[in-house]
Coordinates of C-alpha atoms in Angstrom, one line a residue:
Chain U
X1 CA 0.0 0.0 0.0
X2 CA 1.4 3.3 -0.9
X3 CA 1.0 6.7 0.5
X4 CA -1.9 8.9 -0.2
X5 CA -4.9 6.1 0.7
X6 CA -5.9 2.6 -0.5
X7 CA -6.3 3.3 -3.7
X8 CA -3.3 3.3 -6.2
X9 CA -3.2 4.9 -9.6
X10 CA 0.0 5.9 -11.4
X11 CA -0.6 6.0 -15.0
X12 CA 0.8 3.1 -15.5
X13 CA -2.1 0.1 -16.0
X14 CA -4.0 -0.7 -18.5
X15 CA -6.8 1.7 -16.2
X16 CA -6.2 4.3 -14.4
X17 CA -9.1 5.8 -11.7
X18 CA -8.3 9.2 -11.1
X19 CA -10.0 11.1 -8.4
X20 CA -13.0 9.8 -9.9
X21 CA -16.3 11.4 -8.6
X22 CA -20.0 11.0 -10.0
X23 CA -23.2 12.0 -8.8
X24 CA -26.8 11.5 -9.7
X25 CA -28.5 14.8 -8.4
X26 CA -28.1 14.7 -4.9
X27 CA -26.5 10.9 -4.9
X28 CA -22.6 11.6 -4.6
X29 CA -22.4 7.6 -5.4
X30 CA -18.2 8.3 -6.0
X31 CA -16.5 10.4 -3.8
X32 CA -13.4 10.5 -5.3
X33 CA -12.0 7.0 -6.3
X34 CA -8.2 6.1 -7.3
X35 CA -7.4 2.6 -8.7
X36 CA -5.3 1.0 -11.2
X37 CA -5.6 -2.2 -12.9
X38 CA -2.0 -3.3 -14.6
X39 CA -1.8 -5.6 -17.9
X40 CA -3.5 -9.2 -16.9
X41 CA -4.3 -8.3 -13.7
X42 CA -8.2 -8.9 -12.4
X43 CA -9.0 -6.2 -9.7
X44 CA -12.3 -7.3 -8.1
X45 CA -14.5 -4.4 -6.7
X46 CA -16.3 -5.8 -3.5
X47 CA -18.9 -3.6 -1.9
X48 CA -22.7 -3.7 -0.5
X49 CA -25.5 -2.5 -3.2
X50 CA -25.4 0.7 -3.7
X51 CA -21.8 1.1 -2.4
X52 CA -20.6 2.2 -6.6
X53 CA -19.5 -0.7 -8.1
X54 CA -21.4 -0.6 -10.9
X55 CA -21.0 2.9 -11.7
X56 CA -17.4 3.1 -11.8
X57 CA -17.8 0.3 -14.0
X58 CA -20.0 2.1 -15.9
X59 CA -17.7 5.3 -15.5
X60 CA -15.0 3.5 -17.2
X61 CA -16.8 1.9 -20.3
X62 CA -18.1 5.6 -20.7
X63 CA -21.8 4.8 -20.6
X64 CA -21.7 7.6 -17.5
X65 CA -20.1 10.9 -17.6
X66 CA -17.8 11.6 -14.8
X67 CA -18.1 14.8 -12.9
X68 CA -14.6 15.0 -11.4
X69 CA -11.3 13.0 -12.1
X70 CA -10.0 11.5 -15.2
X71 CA -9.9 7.5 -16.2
X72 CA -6.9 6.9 -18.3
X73 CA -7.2 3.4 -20.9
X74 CA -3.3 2.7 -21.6
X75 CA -2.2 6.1 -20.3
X76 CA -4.4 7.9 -22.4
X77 CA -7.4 10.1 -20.8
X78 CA -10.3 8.9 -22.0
X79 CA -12.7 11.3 -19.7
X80 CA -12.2 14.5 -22.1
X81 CA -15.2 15.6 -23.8
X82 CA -13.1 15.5 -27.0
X83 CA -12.6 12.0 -26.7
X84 CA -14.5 9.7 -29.0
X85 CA -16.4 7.2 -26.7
X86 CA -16.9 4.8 -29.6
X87 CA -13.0 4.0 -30.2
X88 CA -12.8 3.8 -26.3
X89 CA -15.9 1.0 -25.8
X90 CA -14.2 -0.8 -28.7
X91 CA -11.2 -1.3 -26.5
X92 CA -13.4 -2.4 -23.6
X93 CA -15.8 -5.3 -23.6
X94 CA -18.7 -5.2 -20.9
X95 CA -20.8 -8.0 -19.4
X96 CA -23.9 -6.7 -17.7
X97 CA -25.4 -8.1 -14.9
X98 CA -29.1 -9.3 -16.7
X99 CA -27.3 -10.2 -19.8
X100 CA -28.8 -7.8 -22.3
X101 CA -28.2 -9.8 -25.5
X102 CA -30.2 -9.0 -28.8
X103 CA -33.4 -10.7 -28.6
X104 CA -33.9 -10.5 -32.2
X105 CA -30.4 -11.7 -33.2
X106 CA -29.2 -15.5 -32.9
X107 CA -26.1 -16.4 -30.6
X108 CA -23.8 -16.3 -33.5
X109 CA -25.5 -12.9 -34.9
X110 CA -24.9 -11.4 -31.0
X111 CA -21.3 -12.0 -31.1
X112 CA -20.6 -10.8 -34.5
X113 CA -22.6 -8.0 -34.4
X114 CA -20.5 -5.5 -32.7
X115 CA -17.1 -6.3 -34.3
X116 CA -18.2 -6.6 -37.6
X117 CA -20.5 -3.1 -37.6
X118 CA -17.4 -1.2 -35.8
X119 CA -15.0 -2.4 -38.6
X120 CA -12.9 -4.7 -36.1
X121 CA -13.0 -7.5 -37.9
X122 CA -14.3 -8.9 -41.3
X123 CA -17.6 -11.0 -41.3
X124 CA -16.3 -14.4 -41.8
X125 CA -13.7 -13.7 -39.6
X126 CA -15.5 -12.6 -36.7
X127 CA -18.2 -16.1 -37.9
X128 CA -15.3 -17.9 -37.1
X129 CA -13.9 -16.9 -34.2
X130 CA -17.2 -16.9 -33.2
X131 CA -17.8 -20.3 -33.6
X132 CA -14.2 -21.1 -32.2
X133 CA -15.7 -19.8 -29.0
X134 CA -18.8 -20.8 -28.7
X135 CA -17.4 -24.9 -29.6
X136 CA -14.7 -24.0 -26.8
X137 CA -17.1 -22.9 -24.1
X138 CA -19.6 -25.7 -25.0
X139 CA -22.1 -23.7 -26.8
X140 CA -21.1 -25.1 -30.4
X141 CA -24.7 -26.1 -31.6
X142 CA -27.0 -23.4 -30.1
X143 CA -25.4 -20.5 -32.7
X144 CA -28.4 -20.4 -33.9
X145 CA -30.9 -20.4 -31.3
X146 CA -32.4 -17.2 -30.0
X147 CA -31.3 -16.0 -27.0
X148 CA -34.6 -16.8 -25.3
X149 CA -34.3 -20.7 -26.0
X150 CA -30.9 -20.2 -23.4
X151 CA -30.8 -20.9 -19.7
X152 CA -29.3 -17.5 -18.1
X153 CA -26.3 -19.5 -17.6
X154 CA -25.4 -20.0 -21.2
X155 CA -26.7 -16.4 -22.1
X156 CA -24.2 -14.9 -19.7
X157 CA -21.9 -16.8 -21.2
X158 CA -22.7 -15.7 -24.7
X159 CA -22.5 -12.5 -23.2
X160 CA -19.0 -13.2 -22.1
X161 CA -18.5 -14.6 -25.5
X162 CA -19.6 -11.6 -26.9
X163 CA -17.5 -8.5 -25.0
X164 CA -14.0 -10.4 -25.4
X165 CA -14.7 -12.1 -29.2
X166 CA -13.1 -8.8 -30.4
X167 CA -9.8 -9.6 -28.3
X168 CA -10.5 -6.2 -25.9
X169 CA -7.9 -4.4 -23.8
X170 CA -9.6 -5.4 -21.1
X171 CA -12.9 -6.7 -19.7
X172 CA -15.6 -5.0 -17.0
X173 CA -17.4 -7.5 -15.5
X174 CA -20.6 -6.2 -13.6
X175 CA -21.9 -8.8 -11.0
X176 CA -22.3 -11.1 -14.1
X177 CA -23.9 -14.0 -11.9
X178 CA -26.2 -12.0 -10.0
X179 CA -28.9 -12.4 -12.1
X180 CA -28.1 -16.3 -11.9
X181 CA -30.0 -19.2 -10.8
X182 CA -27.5 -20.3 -8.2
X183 CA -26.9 -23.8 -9.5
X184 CA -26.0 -22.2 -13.6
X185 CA -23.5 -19.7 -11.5
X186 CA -20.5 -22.2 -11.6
X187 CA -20.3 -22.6 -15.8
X188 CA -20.2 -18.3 -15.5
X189 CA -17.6 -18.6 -13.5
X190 CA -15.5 -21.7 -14.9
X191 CA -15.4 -19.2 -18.2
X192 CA -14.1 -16.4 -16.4
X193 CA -11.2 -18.3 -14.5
X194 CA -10.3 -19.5 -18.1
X195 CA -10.1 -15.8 -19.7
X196 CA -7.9 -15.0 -16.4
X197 CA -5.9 -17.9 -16.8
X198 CA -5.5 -16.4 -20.4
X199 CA -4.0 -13.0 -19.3
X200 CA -7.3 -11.0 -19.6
X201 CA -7.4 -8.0 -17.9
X202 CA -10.1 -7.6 -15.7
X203 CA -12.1 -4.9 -13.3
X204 CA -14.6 -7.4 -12.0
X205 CA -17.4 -6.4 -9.2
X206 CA -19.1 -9.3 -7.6
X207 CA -20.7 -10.8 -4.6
X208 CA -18.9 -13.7 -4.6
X209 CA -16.6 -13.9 -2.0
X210 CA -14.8 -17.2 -2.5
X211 CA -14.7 -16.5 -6.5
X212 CA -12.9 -13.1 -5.7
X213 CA -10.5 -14.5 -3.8
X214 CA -9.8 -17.5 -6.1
X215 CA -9.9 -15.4 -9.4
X216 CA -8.8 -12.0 -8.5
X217 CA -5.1 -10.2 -7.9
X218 CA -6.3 -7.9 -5.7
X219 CA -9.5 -6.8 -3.8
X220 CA -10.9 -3.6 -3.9
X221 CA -13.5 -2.8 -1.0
X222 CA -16.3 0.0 -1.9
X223 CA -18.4 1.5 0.8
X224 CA -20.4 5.0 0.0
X225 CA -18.9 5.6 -3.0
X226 CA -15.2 5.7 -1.7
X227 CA -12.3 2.9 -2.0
X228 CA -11.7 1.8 1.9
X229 CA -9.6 -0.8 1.3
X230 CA -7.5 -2.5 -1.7
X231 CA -5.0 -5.1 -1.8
X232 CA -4.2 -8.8 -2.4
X233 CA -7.6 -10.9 -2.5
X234 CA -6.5 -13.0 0.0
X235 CA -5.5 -10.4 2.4
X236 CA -8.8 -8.0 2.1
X237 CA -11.2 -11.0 2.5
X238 CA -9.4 -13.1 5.3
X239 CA -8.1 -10.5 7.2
X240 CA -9.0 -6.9 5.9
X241 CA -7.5 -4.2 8.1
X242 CA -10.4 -1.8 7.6
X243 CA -13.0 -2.3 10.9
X244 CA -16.0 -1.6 7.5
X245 CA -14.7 -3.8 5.1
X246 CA -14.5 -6.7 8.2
X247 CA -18.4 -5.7 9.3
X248 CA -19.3 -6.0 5.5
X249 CA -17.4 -9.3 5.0
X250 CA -19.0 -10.1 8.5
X251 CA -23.0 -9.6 7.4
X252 CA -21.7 -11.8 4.5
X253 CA -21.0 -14.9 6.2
X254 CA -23.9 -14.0 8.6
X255 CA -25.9 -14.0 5.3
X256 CA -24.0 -17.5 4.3
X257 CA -22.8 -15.8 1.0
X258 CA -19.3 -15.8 1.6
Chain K
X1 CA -77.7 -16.1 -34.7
X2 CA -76.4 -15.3 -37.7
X3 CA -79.5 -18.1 -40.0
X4 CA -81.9 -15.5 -37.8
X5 CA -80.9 -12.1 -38.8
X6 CA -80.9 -13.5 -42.6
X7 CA -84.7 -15.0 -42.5
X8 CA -85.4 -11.3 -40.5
X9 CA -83.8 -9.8 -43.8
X10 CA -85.3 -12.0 -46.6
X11 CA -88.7 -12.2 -45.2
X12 CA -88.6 -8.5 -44.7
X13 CA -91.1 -6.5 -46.8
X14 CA -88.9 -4.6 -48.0
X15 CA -86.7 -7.0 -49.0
X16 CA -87.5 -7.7 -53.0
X17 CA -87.2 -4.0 -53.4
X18 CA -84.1 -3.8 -51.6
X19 CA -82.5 -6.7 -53.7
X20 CA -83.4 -5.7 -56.7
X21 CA -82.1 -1.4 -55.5
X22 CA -78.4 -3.1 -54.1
X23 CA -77.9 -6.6 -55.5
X24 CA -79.1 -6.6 -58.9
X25 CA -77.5 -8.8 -61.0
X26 CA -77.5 -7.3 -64.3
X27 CA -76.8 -3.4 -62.4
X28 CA -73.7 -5.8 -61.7
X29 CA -72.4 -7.0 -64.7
X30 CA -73.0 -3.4 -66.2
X31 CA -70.6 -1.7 -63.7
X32 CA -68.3 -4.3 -62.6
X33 CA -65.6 -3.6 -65.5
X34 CA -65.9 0.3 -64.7
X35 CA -65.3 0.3 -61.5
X36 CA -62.6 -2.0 -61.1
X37 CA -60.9 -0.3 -63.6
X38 CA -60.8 2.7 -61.3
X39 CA -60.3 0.6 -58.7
X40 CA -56.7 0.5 -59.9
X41 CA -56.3 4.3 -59.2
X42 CA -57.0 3.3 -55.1
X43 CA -54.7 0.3 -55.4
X44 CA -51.9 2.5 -57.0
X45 CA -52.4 5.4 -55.3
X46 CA -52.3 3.1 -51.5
X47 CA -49.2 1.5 -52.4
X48 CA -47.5 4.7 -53.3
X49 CA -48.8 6.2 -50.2
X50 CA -48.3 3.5 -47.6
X51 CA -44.2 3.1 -48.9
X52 CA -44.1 7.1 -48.5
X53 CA -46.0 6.8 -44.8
X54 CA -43.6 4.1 -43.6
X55 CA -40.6 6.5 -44.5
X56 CA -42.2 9.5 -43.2
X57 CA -43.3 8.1 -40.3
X58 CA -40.2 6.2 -39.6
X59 CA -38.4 9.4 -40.1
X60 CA -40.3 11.4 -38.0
X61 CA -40.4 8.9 -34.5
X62 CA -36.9 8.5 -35.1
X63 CA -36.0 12.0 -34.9
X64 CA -38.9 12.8 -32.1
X65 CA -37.2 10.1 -29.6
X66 CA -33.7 11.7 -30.3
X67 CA -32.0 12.5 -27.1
X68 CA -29.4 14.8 -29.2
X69 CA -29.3 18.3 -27.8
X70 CA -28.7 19.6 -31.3
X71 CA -31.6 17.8 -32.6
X72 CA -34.1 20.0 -30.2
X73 CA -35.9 22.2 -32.8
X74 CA -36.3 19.2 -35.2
X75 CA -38.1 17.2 -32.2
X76 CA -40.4 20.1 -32.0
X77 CA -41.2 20.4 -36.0
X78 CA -41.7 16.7 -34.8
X79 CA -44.4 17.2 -32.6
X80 CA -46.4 20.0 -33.9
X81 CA -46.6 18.0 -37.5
X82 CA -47.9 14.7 -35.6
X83 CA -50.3 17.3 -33.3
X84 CA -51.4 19.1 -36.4
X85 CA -52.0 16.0 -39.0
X86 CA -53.4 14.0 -36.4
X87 CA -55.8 16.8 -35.2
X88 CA -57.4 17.6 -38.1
X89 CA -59.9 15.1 -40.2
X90 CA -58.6 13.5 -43.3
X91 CA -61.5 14.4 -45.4
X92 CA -60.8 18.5 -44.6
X93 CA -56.8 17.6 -45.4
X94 CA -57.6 16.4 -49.0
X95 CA -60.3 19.3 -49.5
X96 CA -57.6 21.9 -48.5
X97 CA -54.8 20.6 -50.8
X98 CA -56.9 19.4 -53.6
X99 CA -58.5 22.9 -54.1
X100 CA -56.4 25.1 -51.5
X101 CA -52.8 24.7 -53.2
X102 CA -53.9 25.4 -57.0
X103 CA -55.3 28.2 -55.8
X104 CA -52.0 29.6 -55.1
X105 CA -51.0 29.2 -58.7
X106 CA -47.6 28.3 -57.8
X107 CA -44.8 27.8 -60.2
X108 CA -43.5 24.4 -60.3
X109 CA -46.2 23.0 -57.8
X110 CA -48.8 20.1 -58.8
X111 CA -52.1 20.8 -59.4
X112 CA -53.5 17.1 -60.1
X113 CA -55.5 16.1 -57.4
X114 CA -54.6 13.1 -57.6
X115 CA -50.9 14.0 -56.5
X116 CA -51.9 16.6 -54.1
X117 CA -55.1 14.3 -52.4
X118 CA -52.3 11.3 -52.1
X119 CA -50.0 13.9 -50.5
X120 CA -52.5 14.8 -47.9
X121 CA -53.2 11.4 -47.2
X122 CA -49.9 10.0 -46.7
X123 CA -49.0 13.8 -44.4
X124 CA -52.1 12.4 -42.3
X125 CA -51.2 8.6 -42.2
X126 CA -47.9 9.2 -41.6
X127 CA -48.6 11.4 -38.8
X128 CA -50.3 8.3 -37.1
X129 CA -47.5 6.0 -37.9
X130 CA -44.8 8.2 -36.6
X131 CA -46.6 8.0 -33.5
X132 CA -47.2 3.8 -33.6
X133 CA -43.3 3.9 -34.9
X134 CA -42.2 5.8 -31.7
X135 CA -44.3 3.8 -29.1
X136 CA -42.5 0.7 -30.5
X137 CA -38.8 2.7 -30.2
X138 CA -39.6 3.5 -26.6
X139 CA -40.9 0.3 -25.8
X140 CA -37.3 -1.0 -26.4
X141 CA -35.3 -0.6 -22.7
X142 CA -32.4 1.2 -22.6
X143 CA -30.0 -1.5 -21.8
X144 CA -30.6 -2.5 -25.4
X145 CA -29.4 0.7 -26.8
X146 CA -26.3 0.5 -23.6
X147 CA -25.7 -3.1 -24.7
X148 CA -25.4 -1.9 -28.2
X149 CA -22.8 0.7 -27.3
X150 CA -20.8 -1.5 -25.3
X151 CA -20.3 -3.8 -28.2
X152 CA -18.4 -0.6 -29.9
X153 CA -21.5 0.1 -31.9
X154 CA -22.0 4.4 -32.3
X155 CA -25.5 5.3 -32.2
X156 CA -26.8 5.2 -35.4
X157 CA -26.0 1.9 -35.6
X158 CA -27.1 0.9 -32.3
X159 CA -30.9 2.4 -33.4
X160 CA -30.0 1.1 -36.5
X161 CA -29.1 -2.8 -35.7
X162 CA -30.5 -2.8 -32.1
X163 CA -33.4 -1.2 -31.5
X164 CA -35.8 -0.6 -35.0
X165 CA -35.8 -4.3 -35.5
X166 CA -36.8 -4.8 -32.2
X167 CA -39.2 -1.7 -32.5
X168 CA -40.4 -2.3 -35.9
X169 CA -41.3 -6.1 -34.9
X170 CA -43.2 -5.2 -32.0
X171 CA -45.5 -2.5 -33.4
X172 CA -46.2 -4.6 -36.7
X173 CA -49.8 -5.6 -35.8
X174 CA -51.0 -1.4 -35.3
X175 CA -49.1 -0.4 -38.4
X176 CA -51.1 -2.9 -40.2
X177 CA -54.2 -1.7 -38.9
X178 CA -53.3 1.9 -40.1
X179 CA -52.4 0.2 -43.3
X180 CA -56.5 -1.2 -43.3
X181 CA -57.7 2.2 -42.5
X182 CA -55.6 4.3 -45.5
X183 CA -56.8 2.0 -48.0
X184 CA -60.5 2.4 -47.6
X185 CA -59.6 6.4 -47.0
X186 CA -58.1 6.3 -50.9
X187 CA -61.9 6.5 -51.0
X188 CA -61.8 10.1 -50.0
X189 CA -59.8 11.5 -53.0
X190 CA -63.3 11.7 -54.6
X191 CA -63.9 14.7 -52.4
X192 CA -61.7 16.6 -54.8
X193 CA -62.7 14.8 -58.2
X194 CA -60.9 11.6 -57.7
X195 CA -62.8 9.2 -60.0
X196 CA -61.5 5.9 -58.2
X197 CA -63.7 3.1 -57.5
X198 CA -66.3 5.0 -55.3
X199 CA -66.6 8.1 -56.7
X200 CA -67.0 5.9 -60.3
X201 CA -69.7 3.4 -58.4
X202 CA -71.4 6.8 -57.1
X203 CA -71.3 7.9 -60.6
X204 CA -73.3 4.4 -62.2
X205 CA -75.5 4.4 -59.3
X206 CA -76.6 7.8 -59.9
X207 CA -77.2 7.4 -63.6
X208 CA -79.3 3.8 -63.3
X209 CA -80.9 5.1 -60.0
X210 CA -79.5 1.5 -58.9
X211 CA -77.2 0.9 -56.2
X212 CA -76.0 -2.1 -56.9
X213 CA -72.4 -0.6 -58.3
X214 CA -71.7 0.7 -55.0
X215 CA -71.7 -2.8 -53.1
X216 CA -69.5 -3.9 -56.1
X217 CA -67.0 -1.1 -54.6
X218 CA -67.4 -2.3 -51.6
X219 CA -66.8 -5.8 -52.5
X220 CA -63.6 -4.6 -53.9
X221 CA -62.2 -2.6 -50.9
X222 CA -62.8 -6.2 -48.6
X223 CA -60.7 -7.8 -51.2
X224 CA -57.7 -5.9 -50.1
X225 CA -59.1 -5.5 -46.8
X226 CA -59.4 -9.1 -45.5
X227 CA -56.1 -10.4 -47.1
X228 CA -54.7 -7.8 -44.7
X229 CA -56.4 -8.6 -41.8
X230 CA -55.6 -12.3 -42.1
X231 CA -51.8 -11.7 -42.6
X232 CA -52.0 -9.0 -39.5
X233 CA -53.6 -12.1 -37.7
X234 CA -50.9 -14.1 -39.1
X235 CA -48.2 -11.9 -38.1
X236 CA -49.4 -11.0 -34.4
X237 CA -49.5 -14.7 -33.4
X238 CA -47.5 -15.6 -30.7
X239 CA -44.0 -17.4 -31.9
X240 CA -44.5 -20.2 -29.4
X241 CA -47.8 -21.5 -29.0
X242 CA -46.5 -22.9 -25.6
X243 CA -45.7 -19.1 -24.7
X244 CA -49.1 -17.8 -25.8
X245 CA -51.5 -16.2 -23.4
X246 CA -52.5 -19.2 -20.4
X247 CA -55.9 -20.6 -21.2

């Protein structure tokens, strides 16, 4: 831990959280957050409901306007009005919590879609990598169902399929098993530990303690919008030094979630 | 029900009179080429106008559920078209171009009534499907159009591949039924000397003091009618019959 509070940010990850603050009228749901993710590193933001997780997640892939602070993407500030959000999003692929596939598109059409429309790859191409995937993470012969014929386990995880097709800088993972029946959470999770084992960079914020700890670098513990705690997984969950991050943890294991 | 109400008719007294006034034979024959002949003008002039309505009115919900600052005085042209088209009757709209804009004697400006009664109707349709068109664009939730973005799509192409196909889909069955409603309203062009196949029935009717030629119009309106209601039927069934509405 370095001076200046438990967040660290130096420019020098793949993203950098500077100062970060956001708020929805009254809301202030970031009070001014600092954090860096390095290159195949998988930060996991911990943190009740409500505590900012999402939004900062959302704060990086642009789809909110920060008020104060910058975000840098590979050093570069990508917080500037002059920036153009489009070439930053294609850098970043996002998982959302219920999914949110194309409902009129099939499995293969959902994965395809935004690489082929944003130029990032050519149609077969993107066809067959898409198939690659979806044969790899043993969704080979529903390409062509609709998303609706798909339990929510193998939607999330043509949603997974779908944000890191295009080979992204790095992945935001918004409590992508949330949403989950609890016995399809496992196959989620099984495909994330693979795109970590693969050197994916990954700002990750979940509820599940155990898959933090196993999955993530470090820890990163939210509570009213400011960072309280951050360090190795193992260190923040087992024995965090912060007396809020031990009562959150706490009403966790109360809860049997942990 | 129905083996009832057709003794009550054909036991009526009235009933030879009235048969041989609305369904003569002969009063049929004699019109029947005439009329469908200018039922061509309504079946030309409908598909002209519903292709121009679907544009129009796809245009204008598109632009009225724009969230772009810039696009603020377009939203409102937006709005007072749909309020003013909507607001006033169709019938008035084709009396006011048909005889209002020749009257100007403009340079360069149609003064067929045919064109100018088509372009009333498809200002007035396409002020109702604007509206259907925009209901279906905000019915689409907006973690389609954030999902969109997040794939790297901008968002033209997010409205584009995400949410008119979802949009369009939905509000299929009411832009059919608008569909229905402008092609028995070809009907009003007569008001402004249209002869299509109503006017041209009124016409034989008046001059045989029979009205037989006027349910031959009206024969011909259900033929285009009914095919469309049966493919709106078609079209609003439920994908699944398993996911359709619990008995």
């Amino acid at each position: 831990m370095t001076e200046g509070g438990p967040g660290t940010a130096d420019g020098a990850g793949v993203i950098d959280v500077l100062s970060v603050t956001k708020a929805f009228g009254e809301l202030e749901v970031l009070k001014g957050i600092d954090l860096t993710v390095g290159e195949h590193e998988a930060v996991a933001l911990i943190g009740a409901s409500g505590s900012g997780k999402s939004t900062l997640l959302r704060c990086v892939d642009l789809l909110e306007e920060v008020d104060g602070g910058d975000i840098l993407l590979d050093g570069e500030v990508i917080t500037d009005p002059s920036v153009d959000p489009v070439a930053v999003r294609k850098k970043l692929g996002f998982v959302f919590q219920a999914f949110n596939l194309f409902p009129h598109l099939d499995v293969l059409e959902n994965i395809t879609l935004g690489a082929v429309q944003s130029g990032q790859m050519k149609r077969k191409e993107a066809e067959e990598r898409g198939r690659e995937l979806l044969a790899r993470f043993g969704l080979g012969d529903r390409e062509r169902e609709k998303p609706d014929r798909l339990s929510g386990g193998q939607q999330q995880r043509v949603a997974l399929i779908r944000a890191f097709a295009p080979n992204p800088r790095a992945l935001l993972l918004d409590e992508v098993t949330s949403a989950l029946d609890p016995e399809l959470v496992g196959e989620v999770l099984e495909l994330v530990r693979e795109l970590k084992a693969e050197g994916m960079t990954m700002l990750i914020a979940t509820h599940e303690m155990g898959f933090a700890r196993e999955v993530a670098d470090r820890v990163a513990f939210l509570e009213g919008g400011r960072l309280l705690e951050v360090g190795p997984a193992a260190t923040v969950i087992d024995s965090p030094s912060e007396p809020e991050t031990r009562r959150f943890l706490g009403r966790l294991h109360q809860g049997g979630l942990a | 029900m129905l083996g009832g109400l057709a003794v009550a008719v054909f036991t009526s007294s009235g009933w030879p009179e009235v048969k041989s006034q609305f369904f003569s034979v002969k009063a049929f024959t004699d019109s029947f080429p005439g009329i469908l002949s200018a039922f061509w003008i309504d079946v030309k002039v409908f598909l002209i106008v519903e292709v121009v309505v679907l544009i129009l009115g796809l245009f204008v919900a598109v632009v009225r559920t724009s969230t772009n600052p810039a696009l603020f005085p377009f939203r409102v042209l937006g709005a007072v078209y749909c309020d003013v088209f909507r607001g006033i009757p169709v019938v008035l709209l084709i009396y006011l171009f048909g005889f209002g804009i020749p009257a100007l004697a403009l340079q360069g400006v149609p003064t067929d009534p045919l064109i100018l009664g088509s372009i009333a109707l498809a200002l007035a349709y396409g002020s109702y499907v604007a509206e259907v068109f925009r209901a279906g664009i905000l019915s689409i939730h907006r973690t389609q159009v954030e999902s969109g973005l997040a794939i790297g799509l901008n968002r033209l192409q997010t409205l584009r591949h995400v949410v008119l196909p979802q949009a369009v889909r939905r509000v299929r069955p009411p832009l059919l039924n608008d569909f229905i409603a402008l092609q028995k309203d070809v009907a009003l062009l007569a008001v402004v000397g249209v002869i299509e196949a109503y006017r041209q029935a009124q016409i034989d009717a008046a001059a045989t003091f029979n009205y037989t030629p006027l349910v031959a119009a009206a024969l011909l309106y259900l033929a285009v009618t009914i095919p469309m209601a049966r493919l709106l039927d078609y079209i609003s069934r439920p994908d699944d019959p398993s996911r359709g509405m619990a008995k």
